Amino acid sequence: MTESSRSLVSVKNVDKVFKRGSEEIHVLGGLDLDIPEGEFLALMGPSGSGKSTLLNLIGGLDRPSQGSVEVGGERIDQLSNRRLAAWRARHVGLVFQFYNLMPVLTAQKNVELPLLLTHLSRAERKKRAAIALDIVGLSNRNNHYPRTLSGGEQQRVGIARSIVTDPTLLLCDEPTGDLDRKSGDEILDLLQALNREQGKTIVMVTHDIHAAARATRTLYLNKGRLTTEPEE
Amino acid sequence: MKYLYLLWSNLKRKKMRTTLTLLSIMVAFLLFGYLGAIKQAFSQGIDVAGLDRLIVRHKVSIIQLLPEAYESRIEKIEGVEDAVHQTWFGGVYQKPSNFFAQMPVKPEEYLKMYPEFVLSDEERNAWLNTRSGAVVGRGIADRFGWKLGDRIPINATIWSRKGGERTWEFDLVGIYDGAEKGTDTSQFLFRYDFFNESRQFGEGLVGWYTVRISDPDRAAITAELIDAEFANSPNETKAEPEGAFLQGFANQIGDIGFIMMSIIVAVFFTILLVAGNTMAYAVRERTNELALLKAIGFTDRGVLALVLGESFVLTLLGGGLGLALAWLLVSLGDPSGGSLPVFFIPYSDLAVGIALIAIMAFIAGILPALQAQRLQIADALRR
């Protein structure tokens, strides 16, 4: 593995079991995955195949039942809750299908949210949020509340929030799933630019084959197993 | 401070609900403050009662009189430094609703016994030189708009003058102030010699004695010695600390403290449910947003602190406004137009109020906050 393609994410022999009452649901079983730094990876697969579960494990939002998850050389599955939260704040940017913006905050304040966990001054937070909004092309919408923005604009705010801390890894859970084709394309353009121009490593869960086509690699998840080709 | 706008924005989310909850909390603390002032008014003097003073009254009842001659006998008892007598005059000014305490006393002895009644030397001398002179507290003077030199007619309900005349006229020669905030400034004091010589009956009899003792730690023993002195006489006595005497006087119209406390506890319990309900709804509605905060790096404790912080901001605003409003209303004067001359919110009650704000905020917020703390991010984001 060359320096430019060294593994940023390394998932080894991961099982994930959910318990619903007395029933055990095996979502992932013995899964291995390596994601090189700077890759734009698309994860596809049918509903319930465990795509989002895998994304959550990579992002430290959940823990594997077994196996290891290493990101940037750190075993995140072994971190305490507190250290894991700090790790997420430093290294992960999250983009959601339904944007997950705070309706009571302006675009600017939504983008500033992750910076509240830093020691930056108020002025510096404001400046960085403005830069992030400028990157996503929303510098003229700083003081707009989410309800006054279109779906595409809300997702741009979501992306601005995810990059404002300059994270190593961007995790996108169906980022175009709630958007029309045109807005979806704009979001994908933006993600592609972040990957190509700023070298962000992106993992994107999607059902959309057109969206997956923008990625540098596509993997398919079915019945807890990863393949390079979709299963029939 | 950087989280304050986040807390405030969340409270503004449902403006109507927040406003109603805020008003409920405000009313509770307004009641707390205002009832505290009323309780203080009813227990006036108890807090400032001298630890070194005993009250000696007739063993049967306060309305039974004692011989004036007891004064010198009391003063001879071991542990007694001084004794002065007072008598309940029970008159009214102009109309029956203008009712307040009037008492004939020996001026010099009385002012020595009650140094908390502050009178200028000039007014003191005027009182000593004027047989029909009266000295009144600042509260009662303000209530009726009296000023020095006024001639004040008081209609007696008990003590007629010789010849049957029921109106007594006094010359206002002094207005005293209280040395402490709780000092009773509603008294109307006039000279005992004038009263004793002019009254139609009861010459040589007085209402009760105030006794200064040398050692407050021996108050019970000194009280026993006084009562023993007059045991088996036609006028047996009951000696007790001044505070207990005043408390007993206040309790004649019921245990005001208990009544007030019952009202306040009921109100606070209700408001606690209201505030707790608001916080529970606020968290349940925002499960997804709280999960997002955790996802972007807020710790479990950080989210707990945010929810508790909201509860504190809400309660602090409502409670603070309530106490401030109570303070304002109380400072406008007593609602009876002068019957409650000692009418203020004691600082101790304000401190209790602030502590109650913190307790209410904690109780209302802790369960929703713990619920938020325990949220599993992946589960909650899907909701």
PDB file of N, CA and C in Angstrom, chain A residues 18 20 56 61-62 81-82 85-86 88-89 94 96 100-105 109 112-119 125 161, chain B residues 2-3 5-6 9-10 12-14 286 288-301 376-379 381-382:
ATOM      1  N   PHE A  18     -28.223  -7.068  16.975  1.00  0.00           N
ATOM      2  CA  PHE A  18     -29.203  -6.263  17.724  1.00  0.00           C
ATOM      3  C   PHE A  18     -30.116  -7.198  18.477  1.00  0.00           C
ATOM      4  N   ARG A  20     -33.756  -7.629  20.115  1.00  0.00           N
ATOM      5  CA  ARG A  20     -35.130  -7.126  20.258  1.00  0.00           C
ATOM      6  C   ARG A  20     -35.861  -8.093  21.160  1.00  0.00           C
ATOM      7  N   ASN A  56     -22.437   3.641  10.897  1.00  0.00           N
ATOM      8  CA  ASN A  56     -22.434   4.036  12.315  1.00  0.00           C
ATOM      9  C   ASN A  56     -21.219   3.479  13.055  1.00  0.00           C
ATOM     10  N   LEU A  61     -20.593   5.907  16.095  1.00  0.00           N
ATOM     11  CA  LEU A  61     -21.927   6.182  16.652  1.00  0.00           C
ATOM     12  C   LEU A  61     -22.483   4.921  17.320  1.00  0.00           C
ATOM     13  N   ASP A  62     -21.886   3.808  17.045  1.00  0.00           N
ATOM     14  CA  ASP A  62     -22.320   2.529  17.613  1.00  0.00           C
ATOM     15  C   ASP A  62     -21.068   1.656  17.765  1.00  0.00           C
ATOM     16  N   ASN A  81     -16.934   6.034  26.238  1.00  0.00           N
ATOM     17  CA  ASN A  81     -17.960   6.891  25.619  1.00  0.00           C
ATOM     18  C   ASN A  81     -17.484   8.327  25.499  1.00  0.00           C
ATOM     19  N   ARG A  82     -16.828   8.795  26.552  1.00  0.00           N
ATOM     20  CA  ARG A  82     -16.400  10.191  26.570  1.00  0.00           C
ATOM     21  C   ARG A  82     -15.312  10.452  25.519  1.00  0.00           C
ATOM     22  N   ALA A  85     -16.742  10.311  22.035  1.00  0.00           N
ATOM     23  CA  ALA A  85     -17.434  11.558  21.662  1.00  0.00           C
ATOM     24  C   ALA A  85     -16.408  12.600  21.212  1.00  0.00           C
ATOM     25  N   ALA A  86     -15.319  12.698  21.948  1.00  0.00           N
ATOM     26  CA  ALA A  86     -14.275  13.658  21.582  1.00  0.00           C
ATOM     27  C   ALA A  86     -13.641  13.288  20.242  1.00  0.00           C
ATOM     28  N   ARG A  88     -15.140  11.674  17.776  1.00  0.00           N
ATOM     29  CA  ARG A  88     -16.106  12.033  16.715  1.00  0.00           C
ATOM     30  C   ARG A  88     -16.019  13.512  16.400  1.00  0.00           C
ATOM     31  N   ALA A  89     -15.953  14.316  17.464  1.00  0.00           N
ATOM     32  CA  ALA A  89     -15.916  15.773  17.263  1.00  0.00           C
ATOM     33  C   ALA A  89     -14.686  16.170  16.439  1.00  0.00           C
ATOM     34  N   LEU A  94     -20.667  14.330   9.674  1.00  0.00           N
ATOM     35  CA  LEU A  94     -21.822  13.490   9.357  1.00  0.00           C
ATOM     36  C   LEU A  94     -22.821  14.243   8.488  1.00  0.00           C
ATOM     37  N   PHE A  96     -26.703  13.666   6.845  1.00  0.00           N
ATOM     38  CA  PHE A  96     -27.849  12.765   6.973  1.00  0.00           C
ATOM     39  C   PHE A  96     -28.848  12.963   5.823  1.00  0.00           C
ATOM     40  N   ASN A 100     -31.060  16.784   9.429  1.00  0.00           N
ATOM     41  CA  ASN A 100     -30.894  16.891  10.897  1.00  0.00           C
ATOM     42  C   ASN A 100     -30.359  18.252  11.335  1.00  0.00           C
ATOM     43  N   LEU A 101     -31.002  19.291  10.858  1.00  0.00           N
ATOM     44  CA  LEU A 101     -30.634  20.641  11.296  1.00  0.00           C
ATOM     45  C   LEU A 101     -31.489  21.016  12.496  1.00  0.00           C
ATOM     46  N   MET A 102     -30.987  21.903  13.324  1.00  0.00           N
ATOM     47  CA  MET A 102     -31.776  22.418  14.455  1.00  0.00           C
ATOM     48  C   MET A 102     -32.719  23.487  13.914  1.00  0.00           C
ATOM     49  N   PRO A 103     -34.023  23.263  13.977  1.00  0.00           N
ATOM     50  CA  PRO A 103     -34.950  24.233  13.387  1.00  0.00           C
ATOM     51  C   PRO A 103     -34.926  25.604  14.061  1.00  0.00           C
ATOM     52  N   VAL A 104     -34.455  25.630  15.321  1.00  0.00           N
ATOM     53  CA  VAL A 104     -34.494  26.912  16.063  1.00  0.00           C
ATOM     54  C   VAL A 104     -33.230  27.742  15.837  1.00  0.00           C
ATOM     55  N   LEU A 105     -32.285  27.176  15.062  1.00  0.00           N
ATOM     56  CA  LEU A 105     -31.040  27.911  14.832  1.00  0.00           C
ATOM     57  C   LEU A 105     -30.920  28.318  13.372  1.00  0.00           C
ATOM     58  N   LYS A 109     -25.689  29.387  12.791  1.00  0.00           N
ATOM     59  CA  LYS A 109     -25.585  28.768  14.119  1.00  0.00           C
ATOM     60  C   LYS A 109     -25.582  27.249  14.024  1.00  0.00           C
ATOM     61  N   GLU A 112     -22.171  26.312  13.210  1.00  0.00           N
ATOM     62  CA  GLU A 112     -21.272  26.575  14.352  1.00  0.00           C
ATOM     63  C   GLU A 112     -21.338  25.502  15.442  1.00  0.00           C
ATOM     64  N   LEU A 113     -22.434  24.727  15.440  1.00  0.00           N
ATOM     65  CA  LEU A 113     -22.658  23.767  16.539  1.00  0.00           C
ATOM     66  C   LEU A 113     -21.435  22.912  16.903  1.00  0.00           C
ATOM     67  N   PRO A 114     -20.796  22.243  15.930  1.00  0.00           N
ATOM     68  CA  PRO A 114     -19.643  21.401  16.313  1.00  0.00           C
ATOM     69  C   PRO A 114     -18.493  22.223  16.886  1.00  0.00           C
ATOM     70  N   LEU A 115     -18.437  23.504  16.530  1.00  0.00           N
ATOM     71  CA  LEU A 115     -17.331  24.342  17.017  1.00  0.00           C
ATOM     72  C   LEU A 115     -17.515  24.743  18.474  1.00  0.00           C
ATOM     73  N   LEU A 116     -18.752  24.547  18.997  1.00  0.00           N
ATOM     74  CA  LEU A 116     -18.970  24.853  20.415  1.00  0.00           C
ATOM     75  C   LEU A 116     -18.102  23.961  21.297  1.00  0.00           C
ATOM     76  N   LEU A 117     -17.730  22.819  20.763  1.00  0.00           N
ATOM     77  CA  LEU A 117     -16.917  21.871  21.540  1.00  0.00           C
ATOM     78  C   LEU A 117     -15.432  22.198  21.484  1.00  0.00           C
ATOM     79  N   THR A 118     -15.084  23.236  20.752  1.00  0.00           N
ATOM     80  CA  THR A 118     -13.673  23.634  20.656  1.00  0.00           C
ATOM     81  C   THR A 118     -13.434  24.842  21.574  1.00  0.00           C
ATOM     82  N   HIS A 119     -12.201  25.277  21.639  1.00  0.00           N
ATOM     83  CA  HIS A 119     -11.895  26.457  22.453  1.00  0.00           C
ATOM     84  C   HIS A 119     -11.867  27.725  21.618  1.00  0.00           C
ATOM     85  N   ARG A 125     -15.368  31.237  15.659  1.00  0.00           N
ATOM     86  CA  ARG A 125     -16.415  30.270  15.285  1.00  0.00           C
ATOM     87  C   ARG A 125     -17.259  30.823  14.140  1.00  0.00           C
ATOM     88  N   ARG A 161     -21.884  22.043   8.005  1.00  0.00           N
ATOM     89  CA  ARG A 161     -21.696  21.658   9.419  1.00  0.00           C
ATOM     90  C   ARG A 161     -20.719  20.491   9.537  1.00  0.00           C
TER      91      ARG A 161
ATOM     92  N   LYS B   2     -21.253  30.096  26.087  1.00  0.00           N
ATOM     93  CA  LYS B   2     -21.439  29.878  24.656  1.00  0.00           C
ATOM     94  C   LYS B   2     -22.634  28.975  24.356  1.00  0.00           C
ATOM     95  N   TYR B   3     -23.095  28.252  25.394  1.00  0.00           N
ATOM     96  CA  TYR B   3     -24.255  27.382  25.176  1.00  0.00           C
ATOM     97  C   TYR B   3     -25.576  28.092  25.456  1.00  0.00           C
ATOM     98  N   TYR B   5     -27.119  30.599  24.098  1.00  0.00           N
ATOM     99  CA  TYR B   5     -28.034  30.864  22.969  1.00  0.00           C
ATOM    100  C   TYR B   5     -28.734  29.581  22.532  1.00  0.00           C
ATOM    101  N   LEU B   6     -28.027  28.438  22.717  1.00  0.00           N
ATOM    102  CA  LEU B   6     -28.634  27.148  22.371  1.00  0.00           C
ATOM    103  C   LEU B   6     -29.799  26.854  23.318  1.00  0.00           C
ATOM    104  N   SER B   9     -32.587  29.344  22.546  1.00  0.00           N
ATOM    105  CA  SER B   9     -33.277  29.015  21.295  1.00  0.00           C
ATOM    106  C   SER B   9     -34.232  27.855  21.499  1.00  0.00           C
ATOM    107  N   ASN B  10     -33.815  26.870  22.305  1.00  0.00           N
ATOM    108  CA  ASN B  10     -34.702  25.739  22.559  1.00  0.00           C
ATOM    109  C   ASN B  10     -35.948  26.156  23.331  1.00  0.00           C
ATOM    110  N   LYS B  12     -37.329  28.997  23.140  1.00  0.00           N
ATOM    111  CA  LYS B  12     -38.194  29.804  22.245  1.00  0.00           C
ATOM    112  C   LYS B  12     -38.936  28.941  21.231  1.00  0.00           C
ATOM    113  N   ARG B  13     -38.574  27.650  21.187  1.00  0.00           N
ATOM    114  CA  ARG B  13     -39.168  26.753  20.184  1.00  0.00           C
ATOM    115  C   ARG B  13     -40.694  26.727  20.285  1.00  0.00           C
ATOM    116  N   LYS B  14     -41.205  26.551  21.497  1.00  0.00           N
ATOM    117  CA  LYS B  14     -42.659  26.574  21.723  1.00  0.00           C
ATOM    118  C   LYS B  14     -42.935  27.763  22.628  1.00  0.00           C
ATOM    119  N   ARG B 286     -37.483  16.320  21.000  1.00  0.00           N
ATOM    120  CA  ARG B 286     -36.190  16.631  20.392  1.00  0.00           C
ATOM    121  C   ARG B 286     -35.217  15.457  20.443  1.00  0.00           C
ATOM    122  N   ASN B 288     -34.338  13.358  18.305  1.00  0.00           N
ATOM    123  CA  ASN B 288     -33.466  13.348  17.133  1.00  0.00           C
ATOM    124  C   ASN B 288     -32.370  14.409  17.230  1.00  0.00           C
ATOM    125  N   GLU B 289     -32.743  15.582  17.700  1.00  0.00           N
ATOM    126  CA  GLU B 289     -31.762  16.677  17.798  1.00  0.00           C
ATOM    127  C   GLU B 289     -30.728  16.398  18.881  1.00  0.00           C
ATOM    128  N   LEU B 290     -31.198  15.800  19.985  1.00  0.00           N
ATOM    129  CA  LEU B 290     -30.247  15.477  21.054  1.00  0.00           C
ATOM    130  C   LEU B 290     -29.265  14.395  20.582  1.00  0.00           C
ATOM    131  N   ALA B 291     -29.805  13.458  19.783  1.00  0.00           N
ATOM    132  CA  ALA B 291     -28.931  12.422  19.224  1.00  0.00           C
ATOM    133  C   ALA B 291     -27.912  13.050  18.278  1.00  0.00           C
ATOM    134  N   LEU B 292     -28.349  14.052  17.528  1.00  0.00           N
ATOM    135  CA  LEU B 292     -27.422  14.736  16.616  1.00  0.00           C
ATOM    136  C   LEU B 292     -26.279  15.384  17.402  1.00  0.00           C
ATOM    137  N   LEU B 293     -26.656  16.039  18.516  1.00  0.00           N
ATOM    138  CA  LEU B 293     -25.611  16.682  19.333  1.00  0.00           C
ATOM    139  C   LEU B 293     -24.579  15.655  19.778  1.00  0.00           C
ATOM    140  N   LYS B 294     -25.088  14.482  20.182  1.00  0.00           N
ATOM    141  CA  LYS B 294     -24.148  13.431  20.594  1.00  0.00           C
ATOM    142  C   LYS B 294     -23.314  12.979  19.401  1.00  0.00           C
ATOM    143  N   ALA B 295     -23.970  12.850  18.248  1.00  0.00           N
ATOM    144  CA  ALA B 295     -23.258  12.360  17.063  1.00  0.00           C
ATOM    145  C   ALA B 295     -22.109  13.292  16.680  1.00  0.00           C
ATOM    146  N   ILE B 296     -22.304  14.598  16.839  1.00  0.00           N
ATOM    147  CA  ILE B 296     -21.238  15.526  16.418  1.00  0.00           C
ATOM    148  C   ILE B 296     -20.217  15.758  17.529  1.00  0.00           C
ATOM    149  N   GLY B 297     -20.386  15.050  18.654  1.00  0.00           N
ATOM    150  CA  GLY B 297     -19.312  15.084  19.641  1.00  0.00           C
ATOM    151  C   GLY B 297     -19.679  15.531  21.041  1.00  0.00           C
ATOM    152  N   PHE B 298     -20.930  15.914  21.269  1.00  0.00           N
ATOM    153  CA  PHE B 298     -21.313  16.254  22.645  1.00  0.00           C
ATOM    154  C   PHE B 298     -21.296  14.961  23.470  1.00  0.00           C
ATOM    155  N   THR B 299     -20.751  15.034  24.676  1.00  0.00           N
ATOM    156  CA  THR B 299     -20.703  13.839  25.526  1.00  0.00           C
ATOM    157  C   THR B 299     -22.071  13.590  26.155  1.00  0.00           C
ATOM    158  N   ASP B 300     -22.224  12.415  26.741  1.00  0.00           N
ATOM    159  CA  ASP B 300     -23.481  12.088  27.435  1.00  0.00           C
ATOM    160  C   ASP B 300     -23.746  13.121  28.538  1.00  0.00           C
ATOM    161  N   ARG B 301     -22.686  13.427  29.285  1.00  0.00           N
ATOM    162  CA  ARG B 301     -22.844  14.401  30.374  1.00  0.00           C
ATOM    163  C   ARG B 301     -23.121  15.799  29.838  1.00  0.00           C
ATOM    164  N   GLN B 376     -29.293   6.312  22.910  1.00  0.00           N
ATOM    165  CA  GLN B 376     -28.343   5.636  22.032  1.00  0.00           C
ATOM    166  C   GLN B 376     -28.387   6.353  20.686  1.00  0.00           C
ATOM    167  N   ILE B 377     -27.260   6.842  20.238  1.00  0.00           N
ATOM    168  CA  ILE B 377     -27.249   7.724  19.069  1.00  0.00           C
ATOM    169  C   ILE B 377     -27.891   7.068  17.847  1.00  0.00           C
ATOM    170  N   ALA B 378     -27.427   5.870  17.517  1.00  0.00           N
ATOM    171  CA  ALA B 378     -27.895   5.222  16.292  1.00  0.00           C
ATOM    172  C   ALA B 378     -29.407   5.002  16.328  1.00  0.00           C
ATOM    173  N   ASP B 379     -29.907   4.559  17.494  1.00  0.00           N
ATOM    174  CA  ASP B 379     -31.363   4.335  17.640  1.00  0.00           C
ATOM    175  C   ASP B 379     -32.113   5.649  17.513  1.00  0.00           C
ATOM    176  N   LEU B 381     -31.285   8.512  16.212  1.00  0.00           N
ATOM    177  CA  LEU B 381     -31.232   9.191  14.914  1.00  0.00           C
ATOM    178  C   LEU B 381     -32.252   8.624  13.940  1.00  0.00           C
ATOM    179  N   ARG B 382     -32.622   7.379  14.159  1.00  0.00           N
ATOM    180  CA  ARG B 382     -33.611   6.767  13.258  1.00  0.00           C
ATOM    181  C   ARG B 382     -35.030   7.195  13.571  1.00  0.00           C
TER     182      ARG B 382
END
